[in-house]
Amino acid sequence: MKGLSGSRCCFYMGFLVGTLSLYFLRQVWFEMSMKPDVLGEGQDSSVAALSKKRQASDSNNWRMEGATLINLNHPHHIGEDSSVADELYRKVRILCWVMTGPSNLQTKARHVKATWSRHCNVVVFMSSIDDPDFPTVGLGTGEGRDQLYWKTIRAFHYALEHHGNDADWFLKADDDTFVVVDNLRWVLSNHTPEEPLYFGKRFKPYAKQGYMSGGAGYVLSKEALRRFVEGFKTKVCTHTTSVEDLALGQCLEKMGVLAMDSRDTLQRETFHPFVPEHHLTGKFSKSFWYWSYCYYPIVEGPRCCSDLAVSFHYVDAELMYTLEYWTYHLRAYGYRYRYRPPLSQGLVERQAQTERPTVGTAGRGRTPAGITVGGDGDQSKAESGAKPLSDKGGKETLGKIPIDNNRTAVTQERQG
Amino acid sequence: MLSEGSSFVKGIALGGTFCLLLSLLGSFAPGMQSSPEDHHHHHIKAPTKDELQSLSDSQMVELSQRVRVYCVIMVQPSVLVYWSTAKDTWGKHCDQAVFYSSESAKALEAVDLKEQDEWAKLRKALKHAYDNAGDLRWFFVARPTTFAIIENLKYLILAKDPNEPFYIGHAMKSGELEYVEYQSGIVLSYEALKRLVNVFKDEEKCPERGRALWKLSEEKQLAICLKYTGVFAENGEDTQGKGLFNSKSVGSLIQDSMDKKNVDVVEGCCSDLAITFSGMSPNQMQVMMFGVYRLRPYGHNFHDSLIFLPPEGSDND
């Protein structure tokens, strides 16, 4: 009797042990198969794959000439009509050189490379040391604030010597400057590179015509650059101080280069020495040096900054990508911007020659009663009068507004 | 002894086989929490360009007249600045923006709900919105730190009939319940709101004070009530499947994308036609106005099928 119940008991125990152990074995097996790659090697392989992917996409868009990146494809968005931007890209060629250093490549310059510098015609990263991988040009200077003007002098000499024919305008920016290159082209489109001009955020002290803030970025025309280089050849200009923006401004003044007004048609600044939040929402304390430096009156609040802003400074990595997102990606569908300035006359004529005029056909008979379509400030009912557009036949209607002058845009509506 | 041992071994073998059989039948599958049904989200996508072009002019006119939004913006007197910022920024783009507060306060122009409980507040606000909608047919509910781009919302719902029930936003799942996340904004069509207001009267299905035992968040309460009326949560996405309703600020999402080491940080962040961001400070909202409605690269045009005009008398747009 005992033997029988004993073996039966053992059987049940065995059964229990078998079930439980298999269950836990399965659990463990499952977890192991579901677990993501063990961090060490998984991470490495994915990072390697990422950088390979990045290199592949980069090689389609960039041609490397020594340490210079020549842009092959102006970045485009699906579904956008960038014909005006493309025209400007061809006509207003910009070489962007970015002041950086070996210790900033991975923390700052890398983000510039991934964002706004892709919109330049030519990009050169200027450092004290050559780096063929990034790539950067080695200017043969040291690093640090006291080397800034030396770097600037050599960088501009390099740009003229190696790329004098690849660009019409030469932009200097820091590795914490964000530049909307397309808007810079708009600002420059009314001028020719044969004139000795330079644009930027204009400061007034220490130079009769003022000088441009280094951090906010500044742009020299080809003639201005020639004169700068000439100045050093003839010793009219020398390394006077390490305050690079002031020193450069004084040299250019001596060489007869004009400091220009880069504000938009509503007198709003385009080059900004601080981040957007500071200009839009900050109040500069009256004792702050900024008040006595600005050439033009400081405007606080929304009117500080042009819709077609060109630059911001003290931009960290997160803000670089955020600005790129705001500028080139995020938009309000169908929104008709309040500020719609015209293109320069010369470019408008060239545009008109290449495209069939569709001005005047737009809107005619397409706005039945009940839809509010008045121009700005003429909205009776709701705040957003939505007006339908027919895009059939590819005819551009109000999409042409940025090119046509405001008069035409309003006329289109009155016809409705 | 031997017979005991052998029965033990037999027991183990049988037990193991038993266990394997059961797991094969699926009930004991360890680790597999989600069944295929879990990914049965409803998705709402914005209309494509082709879809819009296939509509006649008169149809487009009709649609554009229909897509008008009543914004229900919840605020609190303790943080007055959120009320004034929403009023001064994105609220200007609503066809009607109405603020709802838990209590009244000087200088705060809002409907006083006289209520502290979040769910009760939401109920009262929605009831008030329904009663005062006029001829507006779409309702958007926002929290104090939410920033919304109403034009992109209109684009999403453009071809949807507000006489059908719609409950849209960032759809989340909790157990069996699918609900729209409150923080990233809730969109309700007129029909959905109508049904909701009706079921409010039913204390059994949709109690005002919630079940005593455990308190569900108001977003889940809303989902439950709507579910009784046959309205289900739908996830708003763009044509590429990216979510349009975000519970974080732009900066946070960009930072997340950077941390994930995406090849293209901006692509991996957010949709080009995003509708909401949340957790934004008042200053950040002002900067968003600049970033969305003003800052742009010259010479890039989109031939959208609708045009929305800027609000009257605004200097930050």
XYZ file of C-alpha atoms in Angstrom:
733
model
C 0.000 0.000 0.000
C 2.659 2.421 0.975
C 4.707 1.647 -2.075
C 1.783 2.324 -4.384
C 0.813 5.649 -2.860
C 4.501 6.500 -2.700
C 5.005 5.999 -6.424
C 1.748 7.763 -7.235
C 2.839 10.651 -5.057
C 6.155 10.702 -6.824
C 4.371 10.662 -10.135
C 2.307 13.689 -9.224
C 5.328 15.459 -7.865
C 7.190 14.665 -11.024
C 4.298 15.964 -13.044
C 4.301 19.201 -11.095
C 8.057 19.611 -11.348
C 7.903 18.860 -15.063
C 5.161 21.416 -15.739
C 6.733 24.180 -13.694
C 10.232 23.704 -14.988
C 9.096 23.643 -18.604
C 7.016 26.750 -18.002
C 9.914 28.673 -16.581
C 12.232 27.398 -19.265
C 9.843 28.667 -21.906
C 9.581 32.020 -20.154
C 13.322 32.427 -20.088
C 13.686 31.304 -23.709
C 11.020 33.715 -24.774
C 12.549 36.630 -22.960
C 15.923 35.913 -24.463
C 14.525 35.839 -27.954
C 12.488 39.003 -27.433
C 15.256 40.985 -25.794
C 16.809 43.717 -27.953
C 20.474 43.410 -28.896
C 22.806 43.362 -25.945
C 23.797 46.971 -25.649
C 27.457 46.756 -26.472
C 27.583 45.147 -29.866
C 24.037 46.067 -30.812
C 24.800 49.725 -30.365
C 28.016 49.540 -32.316
C 26.496 47.801 -35.283
C 23.569 50.197 -35.433
C 25.841 53.225 -35.155
C 28.051 51.814 -37.880
C 25.024 51.199 -40.041
C 23.801 54.730 -39.367
C 27.051 56.399 -40.342
C 27.221 54.284 -43.481
C 23.712 55.375 -44.359
C 24.594 58.977 -43.705
C 27.702 58.738 -45.866
C 25.694 57.218 -48.673
C 23.135 59.976 -48.674
C 25.845 62.611 -48.293
C 27.789 61.415 -51.319
C 24.720 61.909 -53.467
C 24.450 65.538 -52.454
C 28.003 66.707 -51.914
C 31.221 66.668 -53.856
C 34.327 67.001 -51.775
C 37.166 69.074 -53.132
C 39.884 68.913 -50.560
C 38.205 70.223 -47.449
C 35.450 71.983 -49.339
C 31.951 70.660 -49.791
C 30.332 71.579 -53.083
C 26.579 71.247 -53.019
C 25.202 69.181 -55.895
C 21.533 69.139 -54.979
C 19.712 72.027 -53.418
C 17.579 70.301 -50.739
C 13.973 69.938 -51.784
C 10.740 68.899 -50.224
C 8.203 66.603 -51.757
C 5.263 68.529 -53.055
C 6.818 71.971 -52.936
C 7.357 74.345 -55.804
C 10.804 75.758 -55.242
C 11.276 77.327 -58.657
C 11.951 80.754 -57.189
C 14.383 79.359 -54.630
C 16.135 77.375 -57.353
C 16.450 80.463 -59.503
C 17.991 82.341 -56.596
C 20.285 79.404 -55.907
C 21.656 79.653 -59.414
C 21.881 83.423 -59.561
C 23.084 84.243 -56.047
C 25.859 81.801 -55.287
C 27.027 81.783 -51.708
C 30.138 80.279 -50.175
C 29.572 79.660 -46.456
C 32.621 79.331 -44.242
C 32.091 78.294 -40.658
C 34.523 79.309 -37.933
C 35.135 76.255 -35.785
C 37.864 74.326 -33.984
C 38.913 70.738 -33.327
C 37.158 70.551 -29.957
C 33.905 71.855 -31.436
C 33.567 69.534 -34.380
C 31.417 66.904 -32.716
C 29.596 69.226 -30.337
C 28.757 72.128 -32.631
C 30.050 72.048 -36.209
C 28.480 68.660 -36.818
C 25.021 70.111 -36.324
C 25.722 72.990 -38.666
C 26.777 70.434 -41.237
C 23.539 68.489 -40.735
C 21.286 71.530 -40.992
C 21.597 74.944 -42.574
C 24.942 74.587 -44.332
C 23.285 72.144 -46.743
C 21.585 75.119 -48.353
C 24.812 76.891 -49.292
C 26.349 76.486 -52.757
C 29.767 75.803 -51.210
C 30.650 75.053 -47.573
C 34.036 75.174 -45.866
C 34.629 74.450 -42.199
C 37.603 76.487 -41.008
C 39.633 75.210 -38.094
C 43.171 75.555 -36.854
C 43.976 71.990 -37.901
C 43.295 70.005 -41.057
C 40.753 67.240 -40.640
C 40.180 65.256 -43.832
C 37.263 63.274 -42.393
C 34.972 66.028 -41.218
C 36.346 67.762 -43.415
C 37.940 70.972 -42.118
C 40.591 73.292 -43.453
C 43.593 73.840 -41.219
C 44.390 77.551 -41.116
C 47.654 77.044 -39.283
C 46.664 79.245 -36.377
C 46.130 78.384 -32.737
C 42.739 78.170 -31.023
C 41.127 80.707 -28.721
C 39.625 84.171 -28.768
C 42.924 85.874 -29.518
C 43.264 83.908 -32.728
C 39.880 84.905 -34.138
C 41.026 87.649 -36.457
C 43.980 85.577 -37.705
C 41.564 82.792 -38.547
C 39.227 85.219 -40.273
C 42.005 86.757 -42.350
C 43.323 83.383 -43.459
C 39.860 81.948 -44.036
C 38.898 84.750 -46.396
C 42.227 84.474 -48.213
C 41.623 80.744 -48.612
C 38.101 81.322 -49.905
C 39.189 83.800 -52.561
C 42.190 81.775 -53.629
C 40.437 78.406 -53.903
C 36.844 79.352 -54.650
C 36.855 82.846 -56.050
C 35.021 81.569 -59.116
C 32.620 79.204 -57.383
C 30.644 81.885 -55.572
C 29.503 85.483 -55.769
C 29.073 86.153 -52.047
C 31.101 84.977 -49.072
C 29.411 84.366 -45.735
C 31.223 84.006 -42.425
C 29.346 82.269 -39.608
C 30.205 80.756 -36.243
C 29.487 77.165 -35.359
C 26.670 78.401 -33.151
C 25.090 80.601 -35.785
C 21.982 79.457 -37.647
C 21.564 80.922 -41.127
C 18.551 80.746 -43.441
C 20.544 80.811 -46.632
C 17.495 81.162 -48.899
C 16.579 84.387 -47.134
C 20.135 85.633 -47.431
C 19.824 85.155 -51.179
C 16.671 87.281 -51.152
C 18.475 90.067 -49.281
C 21.402 89.944 -51.711
C 19.315 89.551 -54.864
C 18.942 93.288 -55.283
C 22.695 93.802 -55.477
C 25.516 92.602 -57.632
C 28.721 90.976 -56.440
C 30.807 93.439 -58.443
C 29.901 96.181 -56.015
C 32.008 96.455 -52.856
C 29.352 95.717 -50.235
C 28.934 93.881 -47.008
C 25.834 92.904 -45.039
C 25.152 91.743 -41.484
C 23.865 92.928 -38.133
C 25.116 96.482 -38.101
C 26.797 97.909 -35.018
C 27.714 101.568 -34.750
C 30.648 102.220 -32.419
C 34.348 102.382 -33.337
C 33.823 102.684 -37.093
C 32.358 105.582 -39.012
C 30.055 103.498 -41.118
C 29.656 100.893 -38.436
C 30.639 97.248 -38.675
C 28.860 93.884 -38.700
C 28.537 91.606 -35.680
C 30.656 88.485 -36.037
C 28.342 86.127 -34.212
C 25.290 87.014 -36.253
C 27.209 86.274 -39.433
C 28.188 88.658 -42.199
C 28.482 88.491 -45.965
C 31.001 90.061 -48.343
C 30.465 90.552 -52.050
C 33.198 89.243 -54.309
C 34.514 92.740 -54.847
C 34.544 93.358 -51.108
C 36.511 90.159 -50.624
C 38.988 91.146 -53.322
C 39.542 94.457 -51.625
C 40.003 92.791 -48.257
C 42.710 90.538 -49.636
C 44.230 93.435 -51.537
C 44.314 95.463 -48.342
C 46.566 92.897 -46.693
C 48.783 92.633 -49.744
C 49.377 96.379 -49.776
C 49.614 96.532 -45.961
C 46.730 98.993 -45.778
C 45.147 96.403 -43.522
C 47.039 94.488 -40.872
C 46.211 92.359 -37.880
C 45.232 95.178 -35.538
C 43.222 93.424 -32.846
C 41.734 90.009 -32.217
C 38.221 91.450 -32.157
C 37.607 90.041 -35.609
C 34.328 91.691 -36.499
C 35.515 95.170 -35.581
C 38.932 94.723 -37.172
C 37.412 93.434 -40.394
C 34.908 96.277 -40.424
C 37.685 98.843 -40.055
C 39.748 97.233 -42.823
C 36.786 97.180 -45.185
C 36.018 100.793 -44.413
C 39.570 101.729 -45.347
C 39.228 99.797 -48.595
C 36.048 101.596 -49.582
C 33.608 98.731 -48.964
C 30.145 99.899 -47.964
C 28.381 98.661 -44.830
C 24.807 98.021 -45.937
C 21.373 98.023 -44.397
C 20.141 94.430 -44.372
C 16.694 95.134 -42.962
C 13.615 94.026 -44.882
C 11.102 96.282 -46.631
C 9.385 96.957 -43.295
C 12.671 97.937 -41.611
C 12.795 94.742 -39.587
C 16.200 93.230 -38.848
C 17.242 90.046 -40.605
C 20.594 89.254 -38.938
C 20.179 88.595 -35.223
C 22.922 88.366 -32.582
C 20.801 86.322 -30.153
C 18.330 83.441 -30.213
C 14.742 84.007 -31.434
C 13.250 83.729 -27.952
C 15.473 86.522 -26.708
C 14.548 88.893 -29.507
C 10.845 88.035 -29.578
C 10.072 87.867 -25.881
C 13.029 89.290 -24.014
C 13.416 92.735 -22.670
C 16.926 94.059 -22.982
C 17.862 95.945 -19.856
C 18.618 99.543 -20.679
C 22.152 99.263 -19.351
C 22.897 96.319 -21.607
C 25.665 97.137 -24.146
C 23.375 96.110 -26.984
C 21.403 99.361 -26.782
C 24.425 101.514 -27.445
C 25.818 99.222 -30.131
C 22.915 98.798 -32.540
C 23.145 101.015 -35.582
C 19.378 100.946 -36.150
C 16.750 101.392 -33.402
C 16.144 98.271 -31.370
C 12.637 96.898 -31.652
C 11.446 94.485 -29.006
C 8.562 92.079 -29.504
C 7.308 90.535 -32.757
C 8.538 93.382 -34.919
C 12.127 92.680 -33.864
C 12.551 90.141 -36.532
C 11.753 89.841 -40.197
C 9.720 86.886 -41.440
C 12.640 86.411 -43.781
C 15.163 86.266 -40.958
C 18.677 85.440 -42.073
C 20.517 84.504 -38.910
C 20.449 83.837 -35.180
C 23.377 83.386 -32.797
C 24.162 81.418 -29.615
C 22.191 78.554 -31.113
C 22.837 75.224 -29.389
C 22.440 71.834 -31.046
C 18.803 71.329 -30.083
C 17.873 74.787 -31.339
C 19.728 74.196 -34.621
C 17.457 71.308 -35.478
C 14.418 73.100 -34.082
C 15.112 76.097 -36.299
C 15.639 73.840 -39.288
C 12.281 72.212 -38.507
C 10.489 75.556 -38.211
C 12.070 77.021 -41.300
C 12.036 74.167 -43.755
C 9.486 71.695 -42.446
C 6.704 72.838 -40.158
C 4.069 74.997 -41.779
C 0.415 75.890 -41.488
C -1.411 74.323 -44.421
C -2.788 76.840 -46.868
C -1.700 79.779 -44.751
C -1.176 82.958 -46.709
C 1.604 84.889 -45.027
C 0.870 88.455 -44.105
C 4.258 89.647 -45.332
C 4.805 88.816 -48.968
C 7.613 90.936 -50.366
C 8.492 90.988 -54.025
C 11.578 89.682 -55.671
C 14.061 92.141 -57.118
C 13.058 93.581 -60.433
C 15.827 91.968 -62.424
C 14.905 88.494 -61.301
C 11.185 89.097 -61.819
C 11.782 89.887 -65.453
C 13.821 86.745 -65.925
C 11.043 84.761 -64.216
C 8.338 86.252 -66.426
C 10.217 85.288 -69.540
C 10.406 81.644 -68.587
C 6.836 81.108 -67.392
C 3.440 81.693 -68.897
C 1.785 84.638 -67.202
C -1.123 83.431 -65.100
C -1.674 86.632 -63.213
C -5.207 87.823 -63.474
C -6.792 84.482 -64.271
C -6.613 83.530 -60.658
C -9.625 83.982 -58.521
C -11.807 85.227 -61.294
C -15.239 83.800 -60.791
C -13.956 81.384 -58.203
C -15.158 83.063 -55.095
C -18.862 82.795 -54.662
C -20.619 84.924 -52.112
C -20.366 83.719 -48.574
C -16.632 83.206 -48.537
C -14.629 85.904 -46.856
C -11.680 86.645 -49.045
C -10.866 90.244 -48.364
C -7.261 91.290 -48.064
C -5.650 91.602 -44.660
C -7.726 93.633 -42.315
C -10.813 93.094 -44.340
C -12.268 90.095 -42.621
C -15.812 90.596 -41.562
C -16.789 87.215 -40.223
C -14.603 84.499 -38.845
C -10.918 84.879 -38.448
C -10.046 82.395 -41.066
C -11.917 82.830 -44.270
C -10.946 79.763 -46.214
C -10.855 80.203 -49.921
C -10.740 77.231 -52.234
C -8.286 77.059 -55.062
C -8.334 74.916 -58.072
C -4.965 73.590 -59.044
C -6.192 71.943 -62.182
C -4.013 72.320 -65.196
C -1.100 73.199 -62.979
C -1.935 76.861 -63.119
C -0.410 78.686 -60.244
C -2.670 81.187 -58.707
C -2.087 82.663 -55.316
C 0.950 80.452 -54.999
C 2.672 83.049 -57.134
C 2.170 85.765 -54.600
C 5.739 85.900 -53.344
C 6.913 86.730 -56.834
C 4.245 89.116 -57.986
C 4.073 92.401 -56.235
C 1.408 93.005 -53.655
C -0.761 95.028 -55.967
C -1.460 92.027 -58.112
C -2.343 89.854 -55.149
C -4.960 92.308 -53.944
C -6.345 92.751 -57.441
C -6.830 89.031 -57.736
C -8.994 89.097 -54.694
C -11.044 92.081 -55.721
C -11.971 90.233 -58.842
C -13.540 87.567 -56.714
C 12.291 2.665 -4.764
C 12.832 2.117 -8.435
C 9.100 2.258 -9.156
C 8.896 5.511 -7.260
C 11.809 6.926 -9.175
C 10.399 5.843 -12.504
C 6.979 7.241 -11.710
C 8.686 10.466 -10.728
C 10.453 10.590 -14.062
C 7.267 9.684 -15.889
C 5.582 12.476 -13.994
C 8.192 14.983 -15.106
C 7.934 13.893 -18.714
C 4.156 14.033 -18.703
C 4.158 17.375 -16.913
C 6.548 18.850 -19.418
C 4.524 17.613 -22.366
C 1.349 18.909 -20.762
C 2.925 22.324 -20.335
C 4.169 22.454 -23.896
C 0.790 21.444 -25.235
C -0.931 24.171 -23.295
C 1.520 26.806 -24.442
C 1.042 25.699 -28.004
C -2.636 26.304 -27.584
C -1.692 29.877 -26.842
C -3.118 30.512 -23.416
C 0.171 30.319 -21.559
C 2.343 32.109 -24.093
C 4.766 33.993 -21.864
C 5.821 37.523 -22.701
C 3.362 37.932 -25.542
C 1.091 40.526 -24.034
C -0.186 42.096 -27.210
C -2.464 40.238 -29.535
C -2.996 41.284 -33.148
C -6.163 43.082 -32.071
C -4.024 45.541 -30.115
C -2.846 47.294 -33.239
C -6.331 47.766 -34.477
C -6.148 51.526 -34.062
C -8.466 53.565 -36.119
C -6.389 55.974 -38.169
C -7.424 59.241 -39.696
C -5.181 60.594 -42.398
C -5.214 63.988 -44.024
C -6.506 64.043 -47.605
C -3.902 63.701 -50.349
C -3.439 66.267 -53.058
C -5.067 63.982 -55.610
C -8.107 63.427 -53.443
C -8.604 67.167 -53.133
C -8.093 67.820 -56.807
C -10.728 65.294 -57.685
C -13.327 67.428 -55.933
C -15.240 70.027 -57.855
C -14.977 73.716 -57.050
C -18.400 73.845 -55.485
C -17.534 70.860 -53.323
C -14.352 72.581 -52.172
C -16.300 75.701 -51.314
C -18.755 73.666 -49.321
C -15.978 71.881 -47.451
C -14.140 75.062 -46.645
C -17.293 76.581 -45.233
C -17.982 73.553 -43.144
C -14.560 73.197 -41.566
C -14.797 75.797 -38.805
C -13.494 75.115 -35.334
C -14.721 76.027 -31.866
C -11.754 75.915 -29.511
C -12.442 74.825 -25.925
C -9.397 76.049 -24.012
C -9.136 74.976 -20.391
C -7.288 77.450 -18.187
C -6.653 78.058 -14.535
C -6.562 81.359 -12.689
C -3.459 80.202 -10.813
C -1.529 80.450 -14.055
C -3.088 83.479 -15.664
C -0.274 83.859 -18.122
C -1.354 80.728 -20.020
C -4.756 82.224 -20.616
C -3.335 85.483 -21.916
C -0.756 83.711 -24.052
C -3.220 81.315 -25.683
C -5.470 84.279 -26.333
C -2.621 86.250 -27.843
C -1.163 83.440 -29.911
C -2.711 80.348 -31.434
C -6.224 81.054 -30.133
C -6.483 83.824 -32.725
C -6.635 81.223 -35.451
C -9.723 79.486 -34.095
C -13.047 80.522 -35.575
C -14.135 80.882 -31.984
C -11.900 80.491 -28.966
C -13.618 80.168 -25.595
C -11.760 79.816 -22.319
C -13.062 77.667 -19.468
C -11.791 78.089 -15.962
C -12.297 76.219 -12.714
C -13.077 79.452 -10.926
C -13.407 83.072 -11.730
C -10.633 85.565 -11.287
C -10.168 89.220 -11.993
C -8.778 89.952 -15.439
C -9.489 86.411 -16.573
C -12.056 86.398 -19.344
C -13.301 82.857 -19.175
C -16.437 80.866 -18.576
C -16.504 80.084 -14.885
C -17.255 76.419 -14.486
C -17.266 76.631 -10.677
C -15.693 73.234 -10.561
C -12.411 71.746 -9.391
C -12.809 68.146 -10.491
C -11.154 67.629 -13.881
C -13.794 65.314 -15.313
C -16.664 67.488 -14.140
C -14.906 70.507 -15.657
C -14.540 68.786 -18.976
C -18.199 67.754 -18.979
C -19.421 71.237 -18.203
C -17.124 72.835 -20.728
C -18.221 70.473 -23.478
C -21.867 70.982 -22.634
C -21.388 74.719 -22.753
C -19.576 74.463 -26.068
C -22.377 72.363 -27.532
C -24.990 74.867 -26.418
C -23.036 77.810 -27.803
C -21.624 76.366 -30.961
C -23.735 78.428 -33.302
C -23.011 77.078 -36.737
C -19.558 75.734 -35.881
C -19.327 72.018 -36.363
C -15.912 70.981 -35.028
C -14.639 71.182 -31.482
C -11.048 71.187 -30.312
C -10.244 70.790 -26.611
C -6.914 72.080 -25.341
C -5.153 72.259 -22.005
C -3.353 75.366 -20.776
C 0.068 74.430 -22.180
C -1.168 73.096 -25.506
C -0.257 74.931 -28.704
C -2.371 74.128 -31.751
C -1.996 74.936 -35.435
C -5.641 75.181 -36.356
C -5.019 75.348 -40.104
C -3.441 71.909 -39.995
C -6.371 70.614 -37.989
C -8.728 71.930 -40.630
C -6.703 70.209 -43.288
C -6.924 66.898 -41.424
C -10.697 67.014 -41.048
C -11.408 68.785 -44.310
C -13.106 65.907 -46.065
C -14.804 64.512 -42.964
C -18.492 65.100 -42.364
C -19.138 66.601 -38.913
C -22.550 64.965 -38.937
C -20.678 61.724 -38.529
C -19.169 60.945 -35.138
C -15.438 61.680 -34.947
C -13.191 61.590 -31.889
C -9.648 62.269 -32.983
C -6.249 62.951 -31.466
C -3.307 60.940 -30.255
C -4.973 57.588 -29.683
C -3.701 55.550 -26.746
C -4.657 52.159 -25.430
C -5.177 51.098 -21.860
C -6.207 47.495 -21.624
C -9.233 47.232 -23.828
C -9.986 50.934 -23.846
C -8.825 53.184 -26.675
C -8.855 56.838 -25.750
C -7.504 60.127 -26.987
C -4.728 61.650 -24.927
C -5.992 64.868 -23.330
C -2.619 66.570 -23.221
C -2.165 66.506 -26.984
C -5.600 67.865 -27.774
C -9.001 66.262 -28.452
C -11.045 66.796 -31.603
C -14.776 66.109 -31.631
C -17.211 66.441 -34.486
C -20.653 67.919 -33.896
C -22.284 64.509 -34.002
C -19.843 63.070 -31.479
C -20.422 65.964 -29.128
C -24.172 65.666 -29.564
C -24.099 62.016 -28.599
C -21.802 62.803 -25.703
C -24.057 65.488 -24.300
C -26.899 63.020 -24.532
C -25.115 60.268 -22.658
C -24.125 62.753 -19.939
C -27.696 62.429 -18.775
C -27.216 58.740 -18.123
C -25.731 58.442 -14.635
C -25.211 54.738 -15.074
C -23.113 54.794 -18.183
C -21.503 58.159 -17.744
C -21.490 59.257 -14.127
C -20.580 62.786 -13.299
C -18.512 62.022 -10.258
C -16.892 58.802 -11.434
C -17.048 55.456 -9.738
C -16.183 55.667 -6.090
C -13.683 52.835 -5.916
C -11.018 54.069 -8.242
C -10.838 57.222 -10.185
C -10.230 57.084 -13.870
C -8.534 60.005 -15.568
C -10.900 62.317 -17.387
C -9.553 61.348 -20.788
C -10.499 57.733 -20.131
C -13.878 58.689 -18.702
C -14.531 60.575 -21.908
C -13.585 57.574 -23.977
C -15.869 55.299 -21.997
C -18.838 57.614 -22.327
C -18.255 58.007 -26.032
C -17.852 54.293 -26.472
C -21.360 53.782 -25.129
C -22.646 56.002 -27.904
C -20.717 54.132 -30.549
C -17.908 56.649 -30.982
C -14.342 55.390 -31.006
C -10.965 57.070 -30.719
C -9.020 57.614 -33.929
C -5.372 58.496 -34.332
C -4.645 61.575 -36.403
C -1.706 61.082 -38.762
C -0.200 62.615 -41.865
C 0.127 60.865 -45.211
C 3.342 59.221 -44.025
C 1.776 57.856 -40.865
C 3.482 60.306 -38.514
C 1.369 61.381 -35.559
C -0.002 64.905 -35.745
C -0.886 65.328 -32.086
C 2.073 65.653 -29.716
C 2.093 65.762 -25.949
C 5.558 67.291 -25.781
C 7.112 70.536 -26.927
C 9.049 70.829 -30.172
C 12.321 71.118 -28.283
C 11.651 67.923 -26.318
C 10.787 65.995 -29.444
C 13.881 67.235 -31.222
C 15.952 66.246 -28.203
C 14.355 62.785 -28.281
C 15.231 62.463 -31.935
C 18.811 63.497 -31.212
C 19.034 60.953 -28.394
C 17.830 58.214 -30.725
C 20.729 59.151 -33.004
C 18.478 59.394 -36.035
C 20.325 59.981 -39.303
C 18.025 62.892 -40.037
C 17.099 64.401 -36.706
C 14.376 66.639 -38.081
C 12.735 63.948 -40.230
C 12.705 61.614 -37.253
C 11.066 64.180 -35.043
C 7.746 65.456 -36.115
C 5.344 65.881 -38.980
C 5.537 68.900 -41.296
C 1.818 69.407 -40.759
C 1.781 68.763 -37.021
C -1.334 69.997 -35.258
C -0.445 70.138 -31.574
C 2.474 70.404 -29.213
C 2.144 70.548 -25.472
C 4.092 71.449 -22.382
C 5.012 74.777 -23.987
C 5.871 77.778 -21.854
C 4.290 81.146 -22.730
C 7.557 82.372 -24.243
C 7.867 79.231 -26.292
C 4.353 79.809 -27.606
C 5.308 83.258 -28.815
C 8.334 81.823 -30.546
C 6.146 79.094 -32.098
C 3.963 81.789 -33.636
C 7.053 83.161 -35.322
C 8.265 79.729 -36.337
C 4.929 78.545 -37.762
C 3.274 81.638 -39.185
C 6.201 83.820 -40.143
C 9.676 82.298 -40.437
C 10.195 80.597 -43.777
C 12.761 80.325 -46.585
C 12.094 82.653 -49.472
C 11.071 81.093 -52.732
C 9.533 77.836 -51.558
C 5.831 77.636 -52.351
C 3.195 75.060 -51.723
C 0.170 75.046 -53.939
C -2.280 74.084 -51.260
C -5.893 73.651 -52.226
C -7.168 76.012 -49.588
C -6.123 79.395 -48.417
C -6.354 80.593 -44.844
C -5.937 84.270 -44.222
C -4.056 85.700 -41.243
C -6.182 86.953 -38.328
C -7.166 90.559 -38.211
C -5.178 93.027 -36.163
C -2.476 90.622 -35.084
C 1.195 91.569 -34.974
C 2.648 88.220 -34.017
C 0.360 86.361 -36.395
